[in-house]
Amino acid sequence: MSIHENLLGGPPPTHLPDDPEPRELLAAGTAPADVAAKYPTSSLAWAQLADEAFEGGRVIESYAYARTGYHRGLDALRRAGWKGHGPVPFEHEPNRGFLRALHALARAAQAIGEQEEYERCSTFLRDSSPTAAETLG
């Protein structure tokens, strides 16, 4: 028996491949729009754009940015072998962009009164990573 075997019988955790360039640019203070333009598949760049727009009161922009990051993340998860369910650990840093975009989408959906989308995204976030749901709020 492998030490990493899932004893509960569910799917194994999905770990997205590391893509450090966008993360490093954002950490160095590069504008998220510039990072998203250079790395359009980076969920992290889109999530950061969504956060900035939301903090600036531009909820519809936040929703659009978050949805883009969410869909880019779904594409990456599928390429990594994810089958539509199972853990996406927040502890694995490359997963955080997708999880942040999912959180931002839930937040923006709630702000515009799209309750079903808010509940779906909130449940998806909790099911994917309880740590992300707790950490991101």
mmCIF file of C-alpha atoms in Angstrom, residues 15-115:
data_model
loop_
_atom_site.group_PDB
_atom_site.id
_atom_site.type_symbol
_atom_site.label_atom_id
_atom_site.label_comp_id
_atom_site.label_asym_id
_atom_site.label_seq_id
_atom_site.Cartn_x
_atom_site.Cartn_y
_atom_site.Cartn_z
ATOM 1 C CA HIS A 15 -2.099 19.095 -8.589
ATOM 2 C CA LEU A 16 -1.773 21.587 -11.405
ATOM 3 C CA PRO A 17 1.684 21.901 -12.948
ATOM 4 C CA ASP A 18 3.713 24.814 -11.704
ATOM 5 C CA ASP A 19 3.796 27.908 -13.902
ATOM 6 C CA PRO A 20 6.012 30.231 -11.862
ATOM 7 C CA GLU A 21 6.422 33.118 -14.319
ATOM 8 C CA PRO A 22 2.980 34.728 -13.825
ATOM 9 C CA ARG A 23 3.183 34.232 -10.052
ATOM 10 C CA GLU A 24 6.655 35.800 -9.923
ATOM 11 C CA LEU A 25 5.607 38.771 -12.068
ATOM 12 C CA LEU A 26 2.575 39.421 -9.861
ATOM 13 C CA ALA A 27 4.693 39.111 -6.708
ATOM 14 C CA ALA A 28 7.144 41.624 -8.171
ATOM 15 C CA GLY A 29 4.324 44.149 -8.659
ATOM 16 C CA THR A 30 3.605 43.734 -12.360
ATOM 17 C CA ALA A 31 0.062 44.861 -13.137
ATOM 18 C CA PRO A 32 -2.325 41.874 -13.291
ATOM 19 C CA ALA A 33 -3.658 43.095 -16.661
ATOM 20 C CA ASP A 34 -0.141 42.940 -18.084
ATOM 21 C CA VAL A 35 0.366 39.455 -16.660
ATOM 22 C CA ALA A 36 -2.999 38.255 -18.014
ATOM 23 C CA ALA A 37 -2.129 39.683 -21.437
ATOM 24 C CA LYS A 38 1.228 37.879 -21.453
ATOM 25 C CA TYR A 39 -0.089 34.680 -19.796
ATOM 26 C CA PRO A 40 -3.807 34.477 -20.663
ATOM 27 C CA THR A 41 -4.089 30.949 -19.274
ATOM 28 C CA SER A 42 -3.028 32.100 -15.792
ATOM 29 C CA SER A 43 -5.989 31.762 -13.449
ATOM 30 C CA LEU A 44 -3.967 33.617 -10.849
ATOM 31 C CA ALA A 45 -3.690 36.756 -12.996
ATOM 32 C CA TRP A 46 -7.436 36.691 -13.707
ATOM 33 C CA ALA A 47 -8.222 36.107 -10.027
ATOM 34 C CA GLN A 48 -6.106 39.080 -9.055
ATOM 35 C CA LEU A 49 -7.866 41.220 -11.668
ATOM 36 C CA ALA A 50 -11.191 40.050 -10.208
ATOM 37 C CA ASP A 51 -10.077 40.963 -6.684
ATOM 38 C CA GLU A 52 -8.918 44.427 -7.727
ATOM 39 C CA ALA A 53 -12.123 45.116 -9.633
ATOM 40 C CA PHE A 54 -14.268 43.940 -6.713
ATOM 41 C CA GLU A 55 -12.320 46.063 -4.240
ATOM 42 C CA GLY A 56 -12.828 49.020 -6.601
ATOM 43 C CA GLY A 57 -16.599 48.511 -6.682
ATOM 44 C CA ARG A 58 -16.593 47.204 -10.256
ATOM 45 C CA VAL A 59 -18.558 44.044 -9.549
ATOM 46 C CA ILE A 60 -19.497 43.201 -13.137
ATOM 47 C CA GLU A 61 -15.844 43.457 -14.189
ATOM 48 C CA SER A 62 -14.908 41.294 -11.223
ATOM 49 C CA TYR A 63 -17.476 38.704 -12.289
ATOM 50 C CA ALA A 64 -16.109 38.639 -15.840
ATOM 51 C CA TYR A 65 -12.481 38.378 -14.736
ATOM 52 C CA ALA A 66 -13.335 35.666 -12.220
ATOM 53 C CA ARG A 67 -15.300 33.668 -14.793
ATOM 54 C CA THR A 68 -12.350 33.836 -17.190
ATOM 55 C CA GLY A 69 -9.942 32.640 -14.490
ATOM 56 C CA TYR A 70 -12.361 29.911 -13.453
ATOM 57 C CA HIS A 71 -12.698 28.557 -16.992
ATOM 58 C CA ARG A 72 -8.957 28.759 -17.614
ATOM 59 C CA GLY A 73 -8.513 26.799 -14.385
ATOM 60 C CA LEU A 74 -11.060 24.162 -15.401
ATOM 61 C CA ASP A 75 -9.166 23.681 -18.663
ATOM 62 C CA ALA A 76 -5.896 23.248 -16.733
ATOM 63 C CA LEU A 77 -7.483 20.847 -14.248
ATOM 64 C CA ARG A 78 -8.834 18.677 -17.050
ATOM 65 C CA ARG A 79 -5.413 18.608 -18.727
ATOM 66 C CA ALA A 80 -3.989 17.497 -15.348
ATOM 67 C CA GLY A 81 -6.368 14.517 -15.253
ATOM 68 C CA TRP A 82 -9.200 15.925 -13.122
ATOM 69 C CA LYS A 83 -12.503 14.193 -13.916
ATOM 70 C CA GLY A 84 -14.942 16.829 -12.672
ATOM 71 C CA HIS A 85 -14.705 16.136 -8.952
ATOM 72 C CA GLY A 86 -12.238 15.448 -6.224
ATOM 73 C CA PRO A 87 -9.767 17.417 -4.170
ATOM 74 C CA VAL A 88 -7.891 20.407 -5.564
ATOM 75 C CA PRO A 89 -5.648 21.192 -2.584
ATOM 76 C CA PHE A 90 -5.038 24.835 -1.711
ATOM 77 C CA GLU A 91 -1.803 23.695 -0.121
ATOM 78 C CA HIS A 92 -0.408 23.081 -3.633
ATOM 79 C CA GLU A 93 0.444 26.635 -4.699
ATOM 80 C CA PRO A 94 -0.225 26.194 -8.453
ATOM 81 C CA ASN A 95 -3.868 25.313 -7.568
ATOM 82 C CA ARG A 96 -4.429 28.632 -5.807
ATOM 83 C CA GLY A 97 -5.139 30.678 -8.930
ATOM 84 C CA PHE A 98 -8.065 28.441 -9.863
ATOM 85 C CA LEU A 99 -9.369 28.354 -6.291
ATOM 86 C CA ARG A 100 -9.063 32.135 -5.948
ATOM 87 C CA ALA A 101 -10.939 32.615 -9.232
ATOM 88 C CA LEU A 102 -13.674 30.240 -8.056
ATOM 89 C CA HIS A 103 -13.972 32.168 -4.789
ATOM 90 C CA ALA A 104 -14.049 35.489 -6.665
ATOM 91 C CA LEU A 105 -16.782 34.167 -8.971
ATOM 92 C CA ALA A 106 -18.900 33.123 -5.986
ATOM 93 C CA ARG A 107 -18.381 36.510 -4.319
ATOM 94 C CA ALA A 108 -19.302 38.489 -7.444
ATOM 95 C CA ALA A 109 -22.310 36.256 -8.155
ATOM 96 C CA GLN A 110 -23.601 36.888 -4.649
ATOM 97 C CA ALA A 111 -23.069 40.642 -5.053
ATOM 98 C CA ILE A 112 -25.222 40.761 -8.189
ATOM 99 C CA GLY A 113 -27.923 38.534 -6.708
ATOM 100 C CA GLU A 114 -27.146 35.436 -8.728
ATOM 101 C CA GLN A 115 -27.866 33.135 -5.792
#
